[in-house]
Amino acid sequence: MNKAEKKSFRSKSLSEMKAELVKLKINISKEIVELKSGKNTNPKKKRELRRDISQISTIIREKELVESLKHVKEELSVKSK
């Protein structure tokens, strides 16, 4: 995943990101099966998929934290009034 893909991915909603994450997890499981059966001899593909999964997971977590902080700030502003 290059920088342009990451930027476009950050603009997606959480549900779209989670759907993409599920697709990648399915792809990596297929890739592992192909590697073990000998059909695919490119171990780099599995490494790239793992890296993409971790990057997407990180972006999802960042968005979740930002949204929870917004919620906390709103509660604090309401209580202080």
Short mmCIF file of N, CA, C and O in Angstrom, two decimals, residues 34 37 64:
data_model
loop_
_atom_site.label_atom_id
_atom_site.label_comp_id
_atom_site.label_asym_id
_atom_site.label_seq_id
_atom_site.Cartn_x
_atom_site.Cartn_y
_atom_site.Cartn_z
N GLU A 34 -2.18 -21.56 -0.79
CA GLU A 34 -1.47 -21.73 -2.05
C GLU A 34 0.03 -21.94 -1.83
O GLU A 34 0.66 -22.72 -2.52
N SER A 37 0.55 -25.49 -0.51
CA SER A 37 0.28 -26.53 -1.50
C SER A 37 1.27 -26.49 -2.66
O SER A 37 1.33 -27.42 -3.45
N GLU A 64 -11.15 5.20 15.36
CA GLU A 64 -11.98 4.88 16.51
C GLU A 64 -11.59 5.74 17.72
O GLU A 64 -12.45 6.23 18.45
#
